Short mmCIF file of C-alpha atoms in Angstrom, two decimals:
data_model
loop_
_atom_site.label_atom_id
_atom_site.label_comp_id
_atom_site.label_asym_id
_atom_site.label_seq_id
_atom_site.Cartn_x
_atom_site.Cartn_y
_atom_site.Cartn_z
CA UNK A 635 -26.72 8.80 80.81
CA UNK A 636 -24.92 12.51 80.39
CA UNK A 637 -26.15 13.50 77.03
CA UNK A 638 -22.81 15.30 74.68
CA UNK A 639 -23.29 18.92 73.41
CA UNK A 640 -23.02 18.29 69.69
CA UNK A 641 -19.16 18.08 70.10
CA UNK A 642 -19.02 21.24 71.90
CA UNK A 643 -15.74 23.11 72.93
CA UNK A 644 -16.75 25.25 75.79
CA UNK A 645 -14.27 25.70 78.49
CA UNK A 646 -16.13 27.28 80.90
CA UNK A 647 -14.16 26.33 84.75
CA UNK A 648 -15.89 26.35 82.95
CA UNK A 649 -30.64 22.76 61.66
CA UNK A 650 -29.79 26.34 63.28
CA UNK A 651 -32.57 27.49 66.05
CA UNK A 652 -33.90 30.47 65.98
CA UNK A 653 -34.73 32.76 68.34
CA UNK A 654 -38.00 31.84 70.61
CA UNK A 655 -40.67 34.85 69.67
CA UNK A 656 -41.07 35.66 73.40
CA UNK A 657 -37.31 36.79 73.13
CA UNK A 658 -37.65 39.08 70.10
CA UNK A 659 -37.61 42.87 71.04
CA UNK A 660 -37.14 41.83 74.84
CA UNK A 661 -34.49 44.51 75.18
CA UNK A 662 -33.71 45.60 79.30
CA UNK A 663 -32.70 48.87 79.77
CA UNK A 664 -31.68 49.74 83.39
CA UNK A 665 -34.57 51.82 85.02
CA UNK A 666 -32.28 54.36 86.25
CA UNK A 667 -32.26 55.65 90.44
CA UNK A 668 -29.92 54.19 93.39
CA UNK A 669 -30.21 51.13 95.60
CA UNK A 670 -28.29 53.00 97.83
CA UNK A 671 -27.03 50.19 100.25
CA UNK A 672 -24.75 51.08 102.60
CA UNK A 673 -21.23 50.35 102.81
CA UNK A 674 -19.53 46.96 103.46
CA UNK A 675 -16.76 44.77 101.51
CA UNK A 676 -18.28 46.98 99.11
CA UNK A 677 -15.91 50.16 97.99
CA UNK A 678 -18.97 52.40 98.39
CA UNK A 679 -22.70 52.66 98.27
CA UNK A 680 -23.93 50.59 94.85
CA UNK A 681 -24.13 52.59 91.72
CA UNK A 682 -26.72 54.33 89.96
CA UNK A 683 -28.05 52.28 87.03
CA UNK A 684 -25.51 53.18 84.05
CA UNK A 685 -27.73 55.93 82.23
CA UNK A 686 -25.28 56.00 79.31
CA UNK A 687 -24.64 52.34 78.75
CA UNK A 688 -27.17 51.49 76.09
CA UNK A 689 -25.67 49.88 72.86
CA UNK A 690 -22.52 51.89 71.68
CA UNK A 691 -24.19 52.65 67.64
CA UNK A 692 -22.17 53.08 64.24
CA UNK A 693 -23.17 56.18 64.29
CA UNK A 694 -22.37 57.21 67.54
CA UNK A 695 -18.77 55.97 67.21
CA UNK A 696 -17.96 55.81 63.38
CA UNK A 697 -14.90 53.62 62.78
CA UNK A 698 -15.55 51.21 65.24
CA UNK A 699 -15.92 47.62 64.15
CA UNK A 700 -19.57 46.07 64.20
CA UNK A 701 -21.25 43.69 66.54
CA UNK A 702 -24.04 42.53 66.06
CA UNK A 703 -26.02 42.47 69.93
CA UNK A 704 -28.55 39.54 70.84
CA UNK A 705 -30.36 40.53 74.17
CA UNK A 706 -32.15 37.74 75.91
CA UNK A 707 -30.36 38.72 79.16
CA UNK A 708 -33.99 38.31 80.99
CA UNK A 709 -34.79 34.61 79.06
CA UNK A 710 -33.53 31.63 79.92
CA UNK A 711 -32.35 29.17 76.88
CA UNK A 712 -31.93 25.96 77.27
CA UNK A 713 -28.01 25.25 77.00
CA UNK A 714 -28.16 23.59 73.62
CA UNK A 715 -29.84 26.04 72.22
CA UNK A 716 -26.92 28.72 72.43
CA UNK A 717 -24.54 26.14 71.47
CA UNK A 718 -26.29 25.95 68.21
CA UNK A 719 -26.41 29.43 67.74
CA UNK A 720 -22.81 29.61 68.49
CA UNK A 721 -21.97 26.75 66.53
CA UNK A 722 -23.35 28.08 63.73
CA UNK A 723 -22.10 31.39 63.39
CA UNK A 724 -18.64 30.09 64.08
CA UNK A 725 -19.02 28.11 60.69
CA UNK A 726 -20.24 30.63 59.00
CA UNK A 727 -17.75 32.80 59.98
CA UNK A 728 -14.60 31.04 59.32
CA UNK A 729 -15.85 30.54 56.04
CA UNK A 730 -14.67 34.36 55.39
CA UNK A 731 -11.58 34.57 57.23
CA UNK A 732 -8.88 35.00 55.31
CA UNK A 733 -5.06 34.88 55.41
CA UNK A 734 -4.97 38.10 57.32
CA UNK A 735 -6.92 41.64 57.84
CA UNK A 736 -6.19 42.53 53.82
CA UNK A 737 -8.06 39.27 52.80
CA UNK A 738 -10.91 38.81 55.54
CA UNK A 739 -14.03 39.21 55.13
CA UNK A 740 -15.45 38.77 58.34
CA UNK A 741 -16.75 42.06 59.11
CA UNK A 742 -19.25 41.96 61.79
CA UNK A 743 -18.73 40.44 65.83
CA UNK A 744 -21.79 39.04 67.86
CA UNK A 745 -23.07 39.10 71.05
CA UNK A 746 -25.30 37.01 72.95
CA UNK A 747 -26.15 37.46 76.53
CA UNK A 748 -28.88 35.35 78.36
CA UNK A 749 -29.70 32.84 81.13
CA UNK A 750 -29.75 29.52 80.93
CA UNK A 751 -31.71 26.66 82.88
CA UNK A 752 -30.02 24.52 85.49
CA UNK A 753 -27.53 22.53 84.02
CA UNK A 754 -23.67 21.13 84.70
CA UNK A 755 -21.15 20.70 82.28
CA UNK A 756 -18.61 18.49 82.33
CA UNK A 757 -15.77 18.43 80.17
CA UNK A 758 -13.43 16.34 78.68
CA UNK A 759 -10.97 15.57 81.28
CA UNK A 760 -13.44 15.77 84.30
CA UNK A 761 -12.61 13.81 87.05
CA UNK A 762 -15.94 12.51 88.59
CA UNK A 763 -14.66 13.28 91.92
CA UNK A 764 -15.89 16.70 92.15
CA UNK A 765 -19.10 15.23 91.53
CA UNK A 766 -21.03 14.88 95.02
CA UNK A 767 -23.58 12.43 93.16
CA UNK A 768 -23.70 9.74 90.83
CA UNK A 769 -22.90 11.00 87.36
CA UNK A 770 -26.36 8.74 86.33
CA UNK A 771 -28.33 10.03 88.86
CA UNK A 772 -27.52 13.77 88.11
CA UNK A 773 -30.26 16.36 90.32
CA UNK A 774 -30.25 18.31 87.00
CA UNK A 775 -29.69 18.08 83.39
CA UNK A 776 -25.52 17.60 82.60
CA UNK A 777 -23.42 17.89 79.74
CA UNK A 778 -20.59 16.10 79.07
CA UNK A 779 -19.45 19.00 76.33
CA UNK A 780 -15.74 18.98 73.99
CA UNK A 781 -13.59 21.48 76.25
CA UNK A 782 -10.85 21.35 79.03
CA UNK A 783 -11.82 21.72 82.58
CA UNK A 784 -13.70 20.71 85.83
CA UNK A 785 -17.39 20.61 86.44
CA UNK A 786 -19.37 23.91 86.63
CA UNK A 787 -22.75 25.10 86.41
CA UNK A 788 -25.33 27.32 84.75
CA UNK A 789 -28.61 28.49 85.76
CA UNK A 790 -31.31 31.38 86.41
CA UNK A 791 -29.72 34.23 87.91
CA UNK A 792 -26.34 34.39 86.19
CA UNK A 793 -26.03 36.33 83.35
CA UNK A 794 -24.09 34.54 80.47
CA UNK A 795 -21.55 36.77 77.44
CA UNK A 796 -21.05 34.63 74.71
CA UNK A 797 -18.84 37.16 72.37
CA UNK A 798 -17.61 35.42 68.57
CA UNK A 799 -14.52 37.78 67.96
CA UNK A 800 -12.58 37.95 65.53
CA UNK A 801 -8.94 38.34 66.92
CA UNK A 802 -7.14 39.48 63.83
CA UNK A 803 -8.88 42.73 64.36
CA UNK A 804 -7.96 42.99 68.37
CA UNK A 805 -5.00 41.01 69.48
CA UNK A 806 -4.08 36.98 68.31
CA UNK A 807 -3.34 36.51 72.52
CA UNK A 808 -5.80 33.79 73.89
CA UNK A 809 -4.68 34.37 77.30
CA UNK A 810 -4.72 38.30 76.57
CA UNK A 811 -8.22 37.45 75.99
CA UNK A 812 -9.03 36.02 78.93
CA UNK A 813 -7.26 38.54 80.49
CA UNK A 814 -9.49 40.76 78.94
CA UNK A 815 -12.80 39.52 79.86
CA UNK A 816 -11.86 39.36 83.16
CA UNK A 817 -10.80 43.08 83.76
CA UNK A 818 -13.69 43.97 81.88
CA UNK A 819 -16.18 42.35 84.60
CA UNK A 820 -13.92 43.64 87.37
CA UNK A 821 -14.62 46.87 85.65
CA UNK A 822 -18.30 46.68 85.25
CA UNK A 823 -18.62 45.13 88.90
CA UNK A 824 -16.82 48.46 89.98
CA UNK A 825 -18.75 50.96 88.00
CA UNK A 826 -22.44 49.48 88.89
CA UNK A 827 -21.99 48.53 92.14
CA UNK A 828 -18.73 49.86 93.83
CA UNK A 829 -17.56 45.99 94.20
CA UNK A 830 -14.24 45.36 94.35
CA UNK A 831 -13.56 42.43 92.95
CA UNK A 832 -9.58 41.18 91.44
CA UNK A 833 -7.92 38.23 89.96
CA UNK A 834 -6.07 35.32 91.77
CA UNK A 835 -2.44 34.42 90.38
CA UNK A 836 -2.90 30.80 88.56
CA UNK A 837 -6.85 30.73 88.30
CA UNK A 838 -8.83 32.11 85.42
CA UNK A 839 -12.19 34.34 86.75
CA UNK A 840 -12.84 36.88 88.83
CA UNK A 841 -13.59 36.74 92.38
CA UNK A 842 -14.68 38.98 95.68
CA UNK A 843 -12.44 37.95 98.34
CA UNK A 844 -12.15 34.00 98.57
CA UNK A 845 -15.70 33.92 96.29
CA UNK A 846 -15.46 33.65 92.92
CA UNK A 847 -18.39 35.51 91.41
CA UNK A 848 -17.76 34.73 87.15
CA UNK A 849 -16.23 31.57 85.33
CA UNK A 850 -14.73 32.73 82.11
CA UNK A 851 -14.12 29.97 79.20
CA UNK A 852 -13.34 30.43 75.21
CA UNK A 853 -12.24 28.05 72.42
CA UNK A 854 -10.74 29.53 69.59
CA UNK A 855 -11.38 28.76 65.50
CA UNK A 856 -9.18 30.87 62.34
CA UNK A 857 -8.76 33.31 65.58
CA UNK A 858 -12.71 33.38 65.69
CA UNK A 859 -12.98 33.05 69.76
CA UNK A 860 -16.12 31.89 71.35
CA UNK A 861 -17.70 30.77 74.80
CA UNK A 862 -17.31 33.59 76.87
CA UNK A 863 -17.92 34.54 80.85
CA UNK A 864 -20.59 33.71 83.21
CA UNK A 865 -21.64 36.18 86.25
CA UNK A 866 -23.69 35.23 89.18
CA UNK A 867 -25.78 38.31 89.90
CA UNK A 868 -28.83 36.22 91.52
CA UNK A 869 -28.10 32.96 91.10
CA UNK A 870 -29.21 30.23 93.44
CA UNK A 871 -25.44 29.31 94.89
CA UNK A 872 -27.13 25.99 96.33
CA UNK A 873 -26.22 23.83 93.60
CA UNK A 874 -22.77 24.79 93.55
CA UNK A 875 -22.97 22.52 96.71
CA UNK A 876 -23.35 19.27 94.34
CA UNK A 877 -20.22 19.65 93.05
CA UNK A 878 -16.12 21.15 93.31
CA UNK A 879 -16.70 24.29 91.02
CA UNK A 880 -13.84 23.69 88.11
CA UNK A 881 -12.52 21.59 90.51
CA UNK A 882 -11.51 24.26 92.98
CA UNK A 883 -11.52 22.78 96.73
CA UNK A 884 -9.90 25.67 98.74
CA UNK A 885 -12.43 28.39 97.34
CA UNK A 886 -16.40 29.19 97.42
CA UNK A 887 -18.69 30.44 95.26
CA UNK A 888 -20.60 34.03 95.55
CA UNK A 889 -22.93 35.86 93.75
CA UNK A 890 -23.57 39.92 93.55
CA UNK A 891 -26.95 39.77 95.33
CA UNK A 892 -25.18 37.92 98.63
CA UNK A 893 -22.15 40.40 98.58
CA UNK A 894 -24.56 43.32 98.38
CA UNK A 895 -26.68 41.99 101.10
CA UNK A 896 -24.18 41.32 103.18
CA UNK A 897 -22.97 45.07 102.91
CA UNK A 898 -26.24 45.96 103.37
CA UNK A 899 -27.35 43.88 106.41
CA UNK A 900 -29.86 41.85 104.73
CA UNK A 901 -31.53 44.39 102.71
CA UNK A 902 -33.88 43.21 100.41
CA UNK A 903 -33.08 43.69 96.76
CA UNK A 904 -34.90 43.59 93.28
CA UNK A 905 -33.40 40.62 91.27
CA UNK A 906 -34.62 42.05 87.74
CA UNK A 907 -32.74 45.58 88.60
CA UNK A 908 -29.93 43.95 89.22
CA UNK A 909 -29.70 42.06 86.56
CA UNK A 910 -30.46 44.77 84.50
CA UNK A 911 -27.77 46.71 86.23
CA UNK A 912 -25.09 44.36 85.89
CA UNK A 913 -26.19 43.78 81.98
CA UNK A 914 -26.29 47.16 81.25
CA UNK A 915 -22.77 47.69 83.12
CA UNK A 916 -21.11 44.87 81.17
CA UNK A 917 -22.34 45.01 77.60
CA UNK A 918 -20.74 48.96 77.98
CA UNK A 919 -17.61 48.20 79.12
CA UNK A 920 -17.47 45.13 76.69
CA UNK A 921 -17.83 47.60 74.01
CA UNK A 922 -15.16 50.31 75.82
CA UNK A 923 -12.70 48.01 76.05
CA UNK A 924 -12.91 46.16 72.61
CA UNK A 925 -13.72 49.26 70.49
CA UNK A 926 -16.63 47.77 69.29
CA UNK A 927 -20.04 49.72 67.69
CA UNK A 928 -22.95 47.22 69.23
CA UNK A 929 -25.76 47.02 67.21
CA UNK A 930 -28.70 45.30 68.34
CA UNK A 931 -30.69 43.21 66.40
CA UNK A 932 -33.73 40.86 66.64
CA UNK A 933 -32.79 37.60 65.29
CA UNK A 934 -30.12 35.66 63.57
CA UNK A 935 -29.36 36.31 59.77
CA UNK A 936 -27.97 32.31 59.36
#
């Protein structure tokens, strides 16, 4: 049977739990240095690790509205897990949104960024043809979760945003929204690694070539947006081959470790730098381009 996400909206094309104690204080900072590969579909040899991309403080930039930063970008949590988390911080933020800017209290954003397990989700109007097995005989766990959209998947290797904004303080545009998330990863792909990467007219994501590289999906409460982007930096593309990514027949699937090998001829390359890199990279141009002060922080105040 495909188990439901606990009426989940995710469109990702795709009791509260805490934090697990290995994840507490697991911060990544990028370790600095170049992996110097040569150049290919690549605009240029990959980029230093970002030395000035760690979290963008109040103090640092006073005026800036807060956001709160949850850094498990090395663990991997299990899929329900962040949808709890999400879930509830969602309800306890539209609990203090008001009529407009004057009258809301929500003051603070959040971050999350981490890995998840292998897993598919499916969502509401999935057509089980772009599943290349039987739905009850699934190779991994899958999710039948409350959202629009195709089949895609999650798993070790790609780094997953899930930003809360609030949208009365940016702009009340979901598709300027997506918009935005995308042109920030084309941005951070760019600055850490010299990859050159660009939308395609009538798709949502970003992609290298014919290979999309990050599936971006967001629901929306009170202007409260959630769900966020997923990049494949290491990811094992393999079970992308189980199913039609967001139901997407004409295009493939690529990660950042197989376009920077291919530049490189095969070079061998250190999945925890770049994972690190491309963290680093997109948490500071997440806070660039939305003005926010990111403030890192240990656990969940629920």
């Amino acid at each position: 049977m495909v188990p439901a996400a606990m009426g989940v909206s995710a469109p990702f094309c795709h009791g509260v739990l805490p934090f697990p104690a290995a994840a507490r204080g697991s911060s990544a900072r990028s370790r600095g240095g170049r992996l110097g590969l040569a150049e290919g579909c690549c605009t240029g040899p990959v980029a230093a690790a970002v030395t000035d991309a760690a979290p963008v403080t109040g103090a640092a930039r006073l005026g800036r509205r807060r956001c709160e930063l949850f850094d498990l970008h090395r663990q991997i949590v299990p899929y329900v897990d962040s949808w709890g988390w999400q879930k509830s911080i969602v309800e306890r933020r539209k609990a203090l949104v008001g009529i407009d800017t004057d009258t809301d209290e929500d003051h603070s954003d959040t971050l999350i960024a981490l890995q998840h397990p292998p897993v598919y989700t499916l969502g509401n109007g999935n057509d089980e043809k772009f599943l290349n097995f039987n739905i009850e005989d699934s190779p991994i766990e899958i999710h039948r979760i409350d959202r629009a959209g195709q089949v895609t998947y999650h798993g070790p290797g790609q780094l997953v945003l899930y930003p809360i904004i609030n949208l009365r303080y940016q702009t009340k545009d979901l598709v300027w929204y997506q918009r935005s998330l995308e042109e920030l990863i084309i941005r951070a792909l760019q600055s850490a690694f010299s990859i050159k990467a660009s939308r395609i007219e009538g798709l949502t994501g970003v992609w290298v070539g014919e290979q999309k590289v990050a599936a971006i999906g967001i629901m929306c409460a009170r202007w409260i947006v959630y769900h966020g982007l997923a990049l494949n930096v290491t990811t094992d593309l393999t079970p992308f081959q189980h199913i039609v990514p967001c139901g997407i027949k004409s295009r493939g699937v690529g990660s950042i470790k197989q376009i920077l090998q291919k530049a490189s001829s095969g070079r061998e390359l250190n999945d925890a730098e770049l994972m690190d890199i491309a963290y680093e990279s997109l948490i500071k141009e997440f806070a660039e381009f939305f003005q926010l002060s990111l403030e890192p922080s240990p656990d969940l105040h629920l």
